[in-house]
Amino acid sequence: VQLQASGGGLVQTGGSLRLSCQASGFTLGYTTIGWFRQAPGKEREGVSCIRNSDGSTKYAQPVRGRFTISRDYAKNTVYLQMNSLKPEDTAVYFCAASRSGLIHTTMLNSDYYNYWGQGTQVTVSS
């Protein structure tokens, strides 16, 4: 089981990036895929996730309305479209997979995720 995150980079405030999380060794199926981020000196936080059984999504309040999570079953990939980026979005972004569909209250809780990819750096300059 592997998760490959990509798409990070350096962007100016107000810019956009699209992160990709390609899964291998399993199919999206009934998993939940989440995006998390960790800024220097801060704890890891949940950003967004998608429950693949029904497409239900959840967003952390700081990114609501700016970020959109989506999936492509054919490519076994989950995307995070990030618009209107702010300097406070600067962090290493990780994707993770839970073997099962998570209920709403646990969807952004990293304790419920079984597999993690390597991070991709997102830097937003002011």
Coordinates of C-alpha atoms in Angstrom, one line a residue:
V1 CA 0.0 0.0 0.0
Q2 CA 1.4 3.3 -1.0
L3 CA 0.2 6.9 -1.3
Q4 CA 2.2 9.3 -3.4
A5 CA 1.5 13.0 -2.8
S6 CA 2.6 15.6 -5.3
G7 CA 1.8 19.0 -6.6
G8 CA 3.2 21.2 -4.0
G9 CA 5.3 24.3 -4.8
L10 CA 5.8 28.0 -4.2
V11 CA 3.0 30.3 -5.0
Q12 CA 2.1 33.9 -4.3
T13 CA -0.8 34.9 -2.0
G14 CA -4.1 34.5 -3.9
G15 CA -2.6 31.8 -6.2
S16 CA -3.7 28.2 -6.7
L17 CA -2.2 24.8 -6.5
R18 CA -3.6 21.3 -7.0
L19 CA -2.3 18.5 -4.9
S20 CA -2.6 14.9 -6.1
C21 CA -2.6 11.7 -3.9
Q22 CA -2.2 8.6 -6.0
A23 CA -2.9 5.3 -4.3
S24 CA -1.3 2.0 -5.2
G25 CA -1.8 -1.4 -3.7
F26 CA -5.4 -0.8 -3.0
T27 CA -8.4 0.8 -4.7
L28 CA -10.2 3.9 -3.4
G29 CA -13.4 1.8 -3.0
Y30 CA -14.7 2.2 0.5
T31 CA -11.7 4.0 2.0
T32 CA -11.6 7.5 3.3
I33 CA -8.8 9.7 1.9
G34 CA -7.7 12.7 3.9
W35 CA -5.3 15.6 3.5
F36 CA -3.4 16.9 6.5
R37 CA -0.8 19.6 6.9
Q38 CA 1.9 20.5 9.3
A39 CA 3.5 23.9 9.6
P40 CA 6.9 24.4 11.3
G41 CA 6.4 24.4 15.1
K42 CA 2.7 23.4 14.8
E43 CA 0.8 20.3 15.2
R44 CA -0.5 18.3 12.3
E45 CA -4.1 19.3 11.4
G46 CA -6.7 17.9 9.2
V47 CA -7.5 19.9 6.1
S48 CA -10.1 17.9 4.1
C49 CA -11.2 14.4 3.4
I50 CA -13.5 12.4 1.2
R51 CA -15.4 9.2 2.1
N52 CA -15.3 7.3 -1.2
S53 CA -18.3 5.1 -0.5
D54 CA -20.6 8.0 -0.9
G55 CA -18.5 10.9 -1.8
S56 CA -19.1 12.7 1.4
T57 CA -16.5 15.4 2.1
K58 CA -15.4 17.5 5.0
Y59 CA -13.3 20.6 5.3
A60 CA -11.6 22.3 8.1
Q61 CA -12.9 25.7 8.8
P62 CA -9.8 27.7 7.7
V63 CA -10.0 26.2 4.2
R64 CA -13.7 26.0 3.7
G65 CA -14.8 27.7 0.5
R66 CA -11.2 27.9 -0.8
F67 CA -10.2 24.2 -1.1
T68 CA -12.0 21.4 -2.9
I69 CA -11.4 17.7 -2.6
S70 CA -12.2 15.3 -5.5
R71 CA -11.5 11.9 -6.7
D72 CA -10.8 10.0 -10.0
Y73 CA -11.5 6.4 -9.7
A74 CA -9.9 5.6 -13.0
K75 CA -6.6 7.1 -11.9
N76 CA -7.1 5.9 -8.3
T77 CA -6.2 9.4 -7.3
V78 CA -7.6 12.0 -4.9
Y79 CA -7.0 15.7 -5.6
L80 CA -7.0 18.8 -3.4
Q81 CA -7.6 22.0 -5.4
M82 CA -6.4 24.9 -3.3
N83 CA -7.5 28.4 -4.4
S84 CA -7.0 31.8 -2.8
L85 CA -4.0 30.6 -1.0
K86 CA -2.8 32.5 2.0
P87 CA 0.6 32.6 3.8
E88 CA -0.9 30.7 6.7
D89 CA -1.5 27.8 4.3
T90 CA 2.2 27.2 4.1
A91 CA 2.9 23.7 5.4
V92 CA 3.9 20.2 4.4
Y93 CA 0.8 18.5 3.1
F94 CA 0.2 14.8 3.6
C95 CA -2.4 12.5 2.2
A96 CA -3.6 9.5 4.2
A97 CA -6.0 6.6 3.8
S98 CA -8.3 4.9 6.2
R99 CA -9.3 1.4 5.3
S100 CA -12.9 2.1 6.1
G101 CA -15.4 4.8 5.6
L102 CA -15.2 7.2 8.6
I103 CA -18.1 8.8 10.3
H104 CA -18.3 12.5 10.1
T105 CA -16.9 13.2 13.5
T106 CA -13.7 11.3 12.9
M107 CA -13.1 12.2 9.3
L108 CA -10.4 14.8 10.1
N109 CA -8.9 12.9 13.0
S110 CA -5.5 11.5 12.0
D111 CA -5.7 8.7 14.6
Y112 CA -8.2 7.0 12.3
Y113 CA -6.0 6.8 9.3
N114 CA -3.9 3.7 8.6
Y115 CA -1.6 4.6 5.7
W116 CA 0.3 7.8 5.1
G117 CA 2.2 9.2 2.1
Q118 CA 5.2 11.4 2.1
G119 CA 4.5 15.1 2.3
T120 CA 4.6 17.7 -0.3
Q121 CA 5.7 21.2 0.5
V122 CA 3.3 24.1 -0.1
T123 CA 4.8 27.6 0.4
V124 CA 2.7 30.7 0.0
S125 CA 4.6 34.0 -0.2
S126 CA 3.1 37.3 0.9

